[in-house]
Coordinates of C-alpha atoms in Angstrom, one line a residue:
M8 CA 148.0 -93.1 24.0
T9 CA 144.5 -92.8 25.8
K10 CA 143.9 -93.8 29.4
H11 CA 142.0 -96.7 28.3
E12 CA 144.9 -98.2 26.4
T13 CA 147.2 -97.4 29.1
V14 CA 145.2 -99.3 31.6
K15 CA 144.6 -102.3 29.5
A16 CA 148.0 -103.0 28.0
P17 CA 149.7 -104.4 31.1
T18 CA 146.5 -106.6 31.9
R19 CA 146.9 -108.2 28.5
R20 CA 150.6 -108.8 29.0
S21 CA 150.0 -110.4 32.3
R22 CA 147.5 -112.6 31.1
R23 CA 149.7 -113.8 28.4
S24 CA 152.7 -114.1 30.5
R25 CA 150.8 -116.3 33.0
A26 CA 149.4 -118.6 30.4
G27 CA 152.5 -118.9 28.5
S28 CA 154.7 -119.7 31.5
S29 CA 152.2 -122.5 32.4
I30 CA 152.1 -123.9 28.9
R31 CA 155.9 -123.9 28.5
S32 CA 156.2 -126.2 31.5
A33 CA 154.7 -129.2 29.7
A34 CA 157.1 -131.4 27.8
P35 CA 156.1 -132.0 24.3
G36 CA 154.3 -134.9 23.4
E37 CA 153.5 -136.1 27.0
N38 CA 149.6 -135.9 26.9
P39 CA 149.2 -137.6 30.3
H40 CA 145.3 -137.1 30.0
L41 CA 145.3 -139.7 27.0
R42 CA 147.3 -142.5 28.5
V43 CA 145.4 -145.7 28.8
P44 CA 146.1 -149.5 28.8
Y45 CA 143.9 -149.6 25.8
I46 CA 141.5 -147.3 24.0
T47 CA 137.9 -147.2 24.7
R48 CA 136.2 -146.0 21.5
K49 CA 133.9 -143.1 21.9
I50 CA 133.1 -142.5 18.2
P51 CA 130.8 -144.5 16.1
T52 CA 132.2 -146.9 13.6
Y53 CA 131.6 -146.0 9.7
D54 CA 129.2 -148.5 8.1
L55 CA 130.0 -148.3 4.4
L56 CA 127.7 -150.9 3.0
G57 CA 123.9 -151.4 3.4
E58 CA 122.1 -154.5 4.4
D59 CA 121.7 -156.0 0.7
A60 CA 125.4 -155.5 0.0
L61 CA 126.5 -157.2 3.1
E62 CA 124.3 -160.2 2.6
R63 CA 125.6 -160.6 -0.9
I64 CA 129.1 -160.7 0.5
E65 CA 128.1 -163.2 3.1
H66 CA 126.3 -165.3 0.6
T67 CA 129.4 -165.5 -1.6
A68 CA 131.5 -166.4 1.3
D69 CA 129.1 -169.3 2.0
R70 CA 129.1 -170.4 -1.6
I71 CA 133.0 -170.5 -1.4
L72 CA 132.8 -172.7 1.7
A73 CA 130.2 -175.0 0.4
E74 CA 131.0 -175.3 -3.2
I75 CA 134.9 -174.8 -3.3
G76 CA 135.7 -175.5 0.2
I77 CA 139.0 -175.1 2.1
E78 CA 142.0 -177.5 1.6
I79 CA 143.5 -179.0 4.8
R80 CA 147.0 -180.2 4.4
G81 CA 148.7 -182.5 6.6
D82 CA 146.5 -182.4 9.9
A83 CA 144.3 -185.4 10.2
E84 CA 143.1 -184.2 13.7
A85 CA 141.8 -180.9 12.2
V86 CA 140.0 -182.8 9.4
R87 CA 138.6 -185.1 12.1
L88 CA 137.2 -182.2 14.2
Y89 CA 135.7 -180.5 11.0
R90 CA 134.1 -183.8 9.9
E91 CA 132.5 -184.5 13.3
A92 CA 131.1 -181.1 13.4
G93 CA 129.3 -181.8 10.1
A94 CA 131.7 -180.8 7.4
E95 CA 131.8 -182.8 4.1
V96 CA 135.5 -184.1 3.6
T97 CA 136.8 -185.2 0.2
P98 CA 140.4 -186.8 0.2
Q99 CA 142.6 -185.0 -2.4
G100 CA 145.6 -187.5 -2.3
G101 CA 148.6 -187.4 -0.2
E102 CA 147.8 -185.7 3.1
A103 CA 145.4 -183.1 1.8
D104 CA 141.6 -183.1 2.2
R105 CA 139.0 -180.8 0.8
V106 CA 136.6 -179.6 3.5
R107 CA 133.2 -178.1 2.6
F108 CA 130.8 -176.4 5.0
E109 CA 127.1 -175.9 4.7
P110 CA 125.8 -172.4 4.8
G111 CA 125.5 -171.3 8.3
M112 CA 127.5 -174.1 9.7
L113 CA 130.6 -172.1 10.7
R114 CA 128.5 -169.2 12.1
E115 CA 126.8 -171.7 14.4
I116 CA 130.1 -173.0 15.6
L117 CA 131.4 -169.5 16.1
K118 CA 128.6 -168.6 18.5
T119 CA 130.8 -170.1 21.4
A120 CA 133.6 -167.6 20.7
P121 CA 133.7 -164.7 23.0
A122 CA 132.7 -161.2 21.5
R123 CA 135.2 -159.7 24.0
F124 CA 138.0 -161.1 26.1
T125 CA 140.9 -160.1 28.4
Q126 CA 144.4 -160.7 27.6
H127 CA 146.5 -160.4 30.9
A128 CA 149.8 -158.7 31.0
R129 CA 152.5 -159.3 33.7
N130 CA 151.9 -155.8 34.8
P131 CA 148.2 -155.8 35.6
A132 CA 148.0 -152.1 34.7
N133 CA 148.8 -153.0 31.2
T134 CA 146.2 -155.8 30.7
V135 CA 144.1 -155.2 27.6
E136 CA 140.6 -155.9 26.5
I137 CA 139.9 -157.0 22.9
G138 CA 136.6 -156.8 21.3
G139 CA 133.5 -154.5 21.6
D140 CA 134.6 -150.7 22.0
A141 CA 138.2 -151.7 23.0
V142 CA 141.0 -150.8 20.6
V143 CA 144.6 -152.1 21.0
F144 CA 147.5 -150.9 19.1
A145 CA 150.5 -153.3 18.4
P146 CA 153.9 -152.8 16.6
S147 CA 154.5 -154.2 13.2
Y148 CA 155.2 -157.9 12.7
G149 CA 157.3 -160.1 10.5
S150 CA 159.9 -158.1 8.8
P151 CA 163.3 -159.8 7.9
F152 CA 165.0 -156.5 7.5
V153 CA 165.4 -153.4 9.7
M154 CA 166.5 -149.9 8.7
D155 CA 167.5 -146.5 10.1
L156 CA 168.9 -143.3 8.7
D157 CA 172.4 -144.1 9.9
S158 CA 173.0 -147.7 8.9
G159 CA 170.4 -148.3 6.1
R160 CA 168.8 -151.5 5.3
R161 CA 170.2 -154.7 6.9
Y162 CA 168.9 -158.0 8.2
G163 CA 167.5 -157.8 11.7
T164 CA 169.2 -159.2 14.7
I165 CA 168.2 -160.1 18.3
A166 CA 169.8 -156.8 19.3
D167 CA 167.4 -155.0 16.9
F168 CA 164.6 -157.2 18.2
E169 CA 165.3 -156.2 21.9
N170 CA 165.7 -152.5 20.9
L171 CA 162.2 -152.5 19.2
V172 CA 160.6 -154.1 22.2
R173 CA 162.2 -151.3 24.3
L174 CA 160.8 -148.6 21.9
G175 CA 157.4 -150.0 22.1
Q176 CA 157.5 -150.3 25.9
S177 CA 158.7 -146.7 26.0
S178 CA 155.6 -145.5 24.0
P179 CA 152.4 -144.7 25.8
W180 CA 150.5 -145.1 22.6
M181 CA 151.4 -148.7 22.0
H182 CA 149.3 -151.0 24.2
Y183 CA 150.9 -154.3 23.3
S184 CA 154.5 -155.5 23.1
G185 CA 154.0 -157.4 19.7
G186 CA 155.1 -160.4 18.3
T187 CA 157.9 -161.0 15.7
I188 CA 158.8 -157.3 15.4
C189 CA 161.7 -158.3 13.2
E190 CA 163.4 -161.5 12.4
P191 CA 166.5 -162.0 14.6
T192 CA 168.4 -163.7 11.8
D193 CA 171.6 -164.1 13.8
V194 CA 169.8 -166.8 15.9
P195 CA 169.0 -170.2 14.6
V196 CA 165.5 -170.6 13.1
N197 CA 164.5 -173.3 15.5
K198 CA 165.7 -171.4 18.5
R199 CA 164.9 -167.7 18.0
H200 CA 161.4 -168.0 19.2
L201 CA 162.7 -168.6 22.6
D202 CA 164.7 -165.4 22.7
M203 CA 161.9 -163.4 21.1
V204 CA 159.4 -164.5 23.7
F205 CA 161.9 -163.9 26.5
A206 CA 162.6 -160.3 25.1
H207 CA 158.9 -159.5 25.3
M208 CA 158.8 -160.8 28.9
R209 CA 161.9 -159.2 30.1
Y210 CA 162.0 -155.9 28.3
S211 CA 158.3 -155.1 28.4
D212 CA 155.5 -155.7 30.8
R213 CA 152.7 -155.6 28.4
A214 CA 150.8 -158.3 26.6
F215 CA 152.4 -160.1 23.6
L216 CA 152.3 -162.6 20.8
G217 CA 153.9 -166.1 21.0
S218 CA 155.4 -168.1 18.4
I219 CA 153.4 -169.8 15.7
T220 CA 156.1 -171.1 13.2
A221 CA 155.8 -174.7 14.4
P222 CA 153.4 -176.4 17.1
E223 CA 156.3 -177.2 19.4
R224 CA 157.3 -173.5 19.3
A225 CA 153.7 -172.5 20.2
A226 CA 153.9 -175.0 23.1
D227 CA 157.3 -173.5 24.3
S228 CA 155.6 -170.0 24.3
I229 CA 152.8 -171.2 26.4
E230 CA 155.2 -173.1 28.7
M231 CA 157.3 -169.9 29.2
C232 CA 153.9 -168.2 30.0
R233 CA 153.3 -170.7 32.8
I234 CA 156.7 -169.9 34.3
L235 CA 155.9 -166.1 34.0
F236 CA 152.4 -166.1 35.1
G237 CA 152.0 -169.4 37.1
A238 CA 150.5 -172.5 35.5
E239 CA 147.2 -172.2 37.3
F240 CA 146.7 -168.7 36.1
V241 CA 147.4 -169.7 32.5
D242 CA 145.1 -172.6 32.8
T243 CA 142.1 -170.1 33.4
H244 CA 143.2 -166.9 31.8
C245 CA 144.4 -165.8 28.3
V246 CA 148.0 -164.5 28.6
V247 CA 149.4 -165.0 25.1
M248 CA 148.0 -165.2 21.6
G249 CA 149.3 -166.5 18.2
N250 CA 148.9 -164.8 14.9
F251 CA 148.0 -167.4 12.3
N252 CA 147.9 -166.9 8.4
T253 CA 145.8 -169.0 6.1
T254 CA 147.7 -170.0 2.8
S255 CA 145.5 -168.2 0.4
P256 CA 143.8 -169.0 -1.7
L257 CA 141.6 -171.4 0.4
V258 CA 144.3 -173.6 2.2
L259 CA 145.2 -174.3 5.8
D260 CA 148.4 -176.1 6.1
G261 CA 149.0 -178.5 8.9
V262 CA 151.7 -176.4 10.7
T263 CA 149.1 -173.6 10.9
T264 CA 146.2 -175.9 12.1
A265 CA 148.4 -177.7 14.7
G266 CA 149.6 -174.3 16.1
I267 CA 145.9 -173.0 16.2
R268 CA 145.0 -176.3 18.1
T269 CA 148.0 -175.9 20.5
Y270 CA 146.8 -172.3 21.5
A271 CA 143.2 -173.3 21.7
E272 CA 143.9 -176.4 23.9
A273 CA 145.6 -174.2 26.4
G274 CA 142.7 -171.6 26.4
Q275 CA 144.9 -169.0 24.8
G276 CA 143.9 -166.4 22.0
S277 CA 144.5 -166.7 18.3
I278 CA 144.1 -164.4 15.3
H279 CA 143.2 -165.7 12.0
L280 CA 144.5 -163.8 9.0
P281 CA 144.1 -164.4 5.4
F282 CA 146.9 -162.3 3.7
L283 CA 145.2 -161.4 0.2
L284 CA 147.0 -159.9 -2.7
G285 CA 144.4 -158.8 -5.1
G286 CA 144.7 -160.5 -8.4
A287 CA 147.4 -163.0 -7.2
V288 CA 145.8 -165.0 -4.4
S289 CA 142.3 -163.3 -4.3
P290 CA 140.1 -161.5 -6.7
L291 CA 141.2 -158.2 -7.5
T292 CA 137.9 -156.5 -7.0
M293 CA 137.6 -155.7 -3.4
P294 CA 134.0 -157.3 -2.7
G295 CA 135.4 -160.5 -4.0
A296 CA 138.5 -160.2 -1.8
V297 CA 136.3 -159.4 1.2
A298 CA 134.2 -162.4 0.6
Q299 CA 137.2 -164.7 0.4
C300 CA 138.7 -163.1 3.5
L301 CA 135.5 -163.7 5.5
A302 CA 135.4 -167.4 4.3
E303 CA 139.0 -168.3 5.1
S304 CA 139.0 -166.4 8.5
M305 CA 135.7 -167.9 9.5
A306 CA 137.0 -171.5 8.7
S307 CA 140.2 -170.9 10.6
C308 CA 138.4 -169.3 13.7
A309 CA 136.0 -172.1 14.0
L310 CA 138.7 -174.6 14.5
T311 CA 139.4 -173.1 17.8
Q312 CA 135.9 -173.6 18.9
L313 CA 135.9 -177.3 17.9
V314 CA 139.0 -177.8 20.1
R315 CA 137.8 -175.8 23.1
P316 CA 134.6 -173.9 23.0
G317 CA 134.9 -170.4 24.3
A318 CA 138.7 -170.2 23.4
P319 CA 139.5 -166.4 22.4
T320 CA 139.5 -166.0 18.8
I321 CA 140.0 -162.8 16.4
L322 CA 138.5 -162.6 13.0
A323 CA 141.0 -160.8 10.8
G324 CA 141.8 -159.4 7.4
F325 CA 144.9 -158.2 5.6
L326 CA 143.7 -156.9 2.4
S327 CA 146.2 -155.4 -0.2
S328 CA 146.1 -154.3 -3.7
M329 CA 148.7 -154.8 -6.5
S330 CA 150.4 -152.7 -9.2
L331 CA 149.2 -154.5 -12.2
R332 CA 152.0 -153.0 -14.3
S333 CA 154.7 -154.6 -12.3
G334 CA 153.0 -157.3 -10.1
S335 CA 154.3 -155.7 -7.0
P336 CA 152.1 -155.4 -3.9
T337 CA 150.9 -152.0 -2.8
F338 CA 149.9 -151.0 0.6
G339 CA 148.2 -147.9 2.0
T340 CA 145.9 -147.6 -0.9
P341 CA 142.2 -146.6 -1.0
E342 CA 140.5 -149.9 -2.1
P343 CA 141.9 -152.1 0.7
A344 CA 141.0 -149.3 3.1
L345 CA 137.4 -149.6 2.0
G346 CA 137.7 -153.4 2.4
S347 CA 138.6 -152.8 6.0
L348 CA 135.6 -150.9 6.7
V349 CA 133.5 -153.7 5.3
M350 CA 135.4 -156.3 7.5
G351 CA 134.4 -154.3 10.4
Q352 CA 130.7 -154.5 9.6
L353 CA 131.0 -158.3 9.0
A354 CA 132.8 -158.9 12.3
R355 CA 130.1 -157.0 14.2
R356 CA 127.4 -159.1 12.5
L357 CA 129.3 -162.3 13.6
N358 CA 129.9 -160.8 17.2
L359 CA 133.6 -161.4 16.9
P360 CA 136.8 -159.2 17.7
L361 CA 138.4 -157.9 14.5
R362 CA 142.0 -157.3 13.5
C363 CA 142.7 -155.6 10.4
A364 CA 144.9 -152.8 8.7
G365 CA 147.7 -150.8 10.3
N366 CA 150.3 -148.2 9.4
F367 CA 151.0 -149.9 5.9
S368 CA 153.4 -148.5 3.3
T369 CA 155.6 -149.6 0.5
S370 CA 157.7 -146.5 0.8
K371 CA 161.6 -147.5 1.3
R372 CA 162.1 -144.5 3.5
P373 CA 160.3 -142.8 6.4
D374 CA 159.1 -139.9 4.1
G375 CA 155.8 -138.2 2.9
Q376 CA 154.7 -141.3 0.9
A377 CA 155.3 -143.5 4.1
M378 CA 153.1 -141.5 6.3
Q379 CA 150.4 -140.8 3.6
Q380 CA 150.0 -144.4 2.8
A381 CA 150.1 -145.2 6.7
M382 CA 147.3 -142.7 7.4
M383 CA 145.1 -144.0 4.7
S384 CA 145.2 -147.6 6.1
M385 CA 145.4 -146.7 9.8
M386 CA 142.2 -144.5 9.6
S387 CA 140.4 -147.4 7.9
A388 CA 141.2 -149.6 11.1
V389 CA 140.0 -147.1 13.6
Q390 CA 137.0 -145.9 11.5
G391 CA 136.0 -149.5 10.7
G392 CA 136.0 -150.7 14.2
A393 CA 139.1 -152.8 14.6
N394 CA 139.8 -154.0 18.0
Y395 CA 143.3 -155.3 17.6
V396 CA 145.5 -153.4 15.3
L397 CA 148.8 -155.1 14.4
H398 CA 151.5 -153.1 12.3
S399 CA 150.6 -149.9 14.2
A400 CA 154.4 -148.9 14.3
G401 CA 157.3 -149.4 12.0
F402 CA 155.9 -150.9 8.9
L403 CA 158.1 -149.9 5.8
D404 CA 159.2 -151.2 2.4
G405 CA 155.9 -153.3 1.9
L406 CA 156.6 -155.2 5.3
L407 CA 160.0 -156.3 4.3
S408 CA 161.6 -153.7 6.6
M409 CA 161.0 -152.6 10.2
S410 CA 162.2 -148.9 10.5
Y411 CA 163.4 -147.2 13.7
E412 CA 162.3 -143.7 12.5
K413 CA 158.9 -144.8 11.2
F414 CA 158.5 -146.7 14.6
V415 CA 158.5 -143.4 16.5
M416 CA 156.6 -141.5 13.8
D417 CA 153.8 -144.0 13.9
C418 CA 153.7 -144.0 17.6
D419 CA 153.2 -140.2 17.4
M420 CA 150.3 -140.8 15.1
A421 CA 148.9 -143.3 17.4
G422 CA 148.9 -140.8 20.1
A423 CA 146.9 -138.4 17.9
L424 CA 144.5 -141.3 17.3
H425 CA 143.9 -141.7 21.1
S426 CA 142.6 -138.1 21.0
Y427 CA 140.6 -138.8 17.8
L428 CA 138.9 -141.9 19.2
A429 CA 138.0 -140.1 22.4
G430 CA 135.5 -138.0 20.5
L431 CA 133.9 -134.8 21.9
E432 CA 132.2 -134.3 25.1
V433 CA 129.7 -131.5 25.0
T434 CA 129.1 -130.0 28.3
E435 CA 128.7 -126.6 29.8
D436 CA 132.2 -126.4 30.6
T437 CA 133.5 -127.5 27.1
L438 CA 131.1 -125.2 25.3
G439 CA 133.3 -122.4 26.8
F440 CA 130.8 -119.6 27.0
E441 CA 132.6 -118.3 30.2
A442 CA 135.9 -117.9 28.1
L443 CA 134.3 -115.4 25.9
A444 CA 132.4 -113.7 28.6
Q445 CA 135.2 -113.2 31.2
Y446 CA 136.8 -110.2 29.3
G447 CA 134.3 -109.7 26.5
P448 CA 134.7 -108.6 22.9
G449 CA 138.2 -107.7 21.6
E450 CA 140.1 -109.5 24.2
H451 CA 142.3 -112.4 23.7
L452 CA 141.6 -115.6 25.8
F453 CA 145.2 -116.5 26.9
G454 CA 144.6 -115.7 30.5
T455 CA 141.1 -116.6 31.0
E456 CA 140.2 -119.1 33.8
H457 CA 138.7 -121.5 31.2
T458 CA 142.0 -121.5 29.2
L459 CA 144.2 -122.1 32.2
R460 CA 141.7 -124.8 33.3
H461 CA 142.0 -126.7 29.9
Y462 CA 145.3 -125.9 28.2
T463 CA 147.0 -129.2 29.2
T464 CA 144.0 -131.3 27.8
A465 CA 142.3 -129.4 25.1
Y466 CA 144.6 -130.5 22.3
W467 CA 146.8 -133.5 21.4
D468 CA 150.4 -132.4 21.5
S469 CA 153.0 -134.1 19.1
A470 CA 156.3 -135.2 20.2
L471 CA 157.7 -134.9 16.8
N472 CA 156.0 -132.1 14.8
D473 CA 157.7 -128.8 14.3
D474 CA 155.0 -126.0 14.4
Q475 CA 157.4 -123.1 14.7
P476 CA 157.5 -120.3 12.1
F477 CA 159.7 -121.0 9.2
E478 CA 162.4 -118.5 10.3
T479 CA 162.8 -120.1 13.8
W480 CA 162.9 -123.6 12.2
D481 CA 165.4 -122.4 9.6
E482 CA 167.6 -120.9 12.2
Q483 CA 167.6 -124.1 14.2
G484 CA 169.1 -126.0 11.4
G485 CA 166.1 -126.8 9.2
I486 CA 165.6 -130.3 10.6
D487 CA 163.0 -132.4 8.9
Y488 CA 160.7 -134.9 10.3
A489 CA 162.7 -138.0 9.7
Q490 CA 165.8 -136.6 11.1
R491 CA 163.7 -135.6 14.3
A492 CA 162.5 -139.1 14.5
N493 CA 166.1 -140.3 14.1
T494 CA 167.2 -138.2 17.1
R495 CA 164.0 -139.3 19.3
W496 CA 164.4 -143.1 18.9
K497 CA 168.0 -142.7 20.0
Q498 CA 167.0 -140.6 23.1
I499 CA 164.2 -143.1 24.0
L500 CA 166.8 -146.0 24.0
R501 CA 169.1 -144.0 26.2
D502 CA 166.4 -143.2 28.7
Y503 CA 164.9 -146.7 28.7
E504 CA 164.7 -148.6 31.9
A505 CA 163.6 -152.2 32.0
P506 CA 160.4 -152.9 34.0
P507 CA 161.2 -154.9 37.1
M508 CA 161.0 -158.7 36.8
D509 CA 161.1 -161.3 39.9
E510 CA 164.8 -162.6 39.8
G511 CA 163.6 -166.2 40.5
V512 CA 161.2 -166.1 37.6
E513 CA 163.8 -164.6 35.3
E514 CA 166.3 -167.4 36.3
Q515 CA 163.6 -170.0 35.6
L516 CA 163.0 -168.5 32.2
K517 CA 166.7 -168.5 31.2
D518 CA 167.1 -172.1 32.6
F519 CA 164.2 -173.2 30.3
I520 CA 165.6 -171.5 27.2
A521 CA 169.1 -172.9 27.9
R522 CA 167.7 -176.5 28.4
K523 CA 165.6 -176.2 25.1
K524 CA 168.5 -174.8 23.2
A525 CA 170.7 -177.5 24.4
S526 CA 168.3 -180.3 23.4
M527 CA 168.6 -179.6 19.7
P528 CA 171.2 -178.8 17.0
D529 CA 171.1 -175.4 15.3
A530 CA 169.0 -175.2 12.2
W531 CA 169.2 -172.2 9.9
Y532 CA 166.4 -172.9 7.6

């Protein structure tokens, strides 16, 4: 051994030991440098189509609205508002009216809608911005079933609902408590909205969605917010939103429009979502589906501005393909992902916030198919410029099931997207010249000052991935990704602590719920 080698070897070990000791002190998946109440996008959106193609889609949407129109069922007040704004109304018999809009009419109405707005959380540190360069991730919504690796697939209960709120609250990568995370089928249909809204209020301190299944349930959600936030605050601030679906193709039913009006009258936010299944309720060619989506969402959004100009409203699109051999919906496929990119462009041209895509999958288990489809869909949301991404965690089985394992798997992916959307900052420090210069050629960089300064923030660190050598993984039991997720959600629930709530407010909410439930018999359908 030469004198040169004898001197340098201890230096190398010292550098490696120093760096390794520091790195091992960080818990996997913590990434504190990425934690924010909502993401501020620092990468550009991807503009898929040029001006001519976008104009053709907008022209087709205008033709749909002017020549075919939207059917309004069972809401004379909504019809009156559209008529007084200049729409042509043709009675269809019964309680249905066909409403047609001249080209440009809805765009003019929508000019009063805010391009960006604030939704307040009961913990001000978790208040979110929606629109512009802000991105908000929210859990999945609406599944009648839940599943986990231990118990399999089953109907959701209020206990599942509360657990899922706790999981979301515990993740730094979800910004929003969500809405109907699963259907609590053990609570009567006409009363479960009270328990769901209370669960969001009690077990989370983030912003949330209220009920939309009947206008009186929407009103209950807003009244509960008045108890939580104070009536005066709610009168002048957005604290809750409703997520409303059109009845595609080209129908707005009276329950939906009455609910939209209820939120708008109170100055609260609303999301306006056509759920389009290509070949079934929309053209199976994606440009046609996008044109229909734009037409339906614009018509629904415009109602909020006719009720209360300036009410927060979100343009939305849920685009899905179909297996033409079986007729089954397919999620996480490339064509709807392209459609979401285009919806981003159209929303920016309207100067409206956008909701689209999410971690979609038709897989029946939290497996490779689930995450491949989820990534295809989720990347279209973040690349396309979505501001509010519902279905960011837990979506499985074509939205029929909420998966505990996929919930934490999706949260981990959302953490990675925090780093992705942060982009790259190019400075003298990040260029790292000093890291190479400190010890020169042939030397590792573990112990350099640059490495020690950046090792906790340079890379996103997964809470679930196993990046060890095969032999180490095998010796530790060969645990796969889904099994690790199963262990993780259980540990999260064991460690969960509810955010504090004023006891007086909690009692007022419980009293309101008790009185409302006592005022009506149970209804199970």
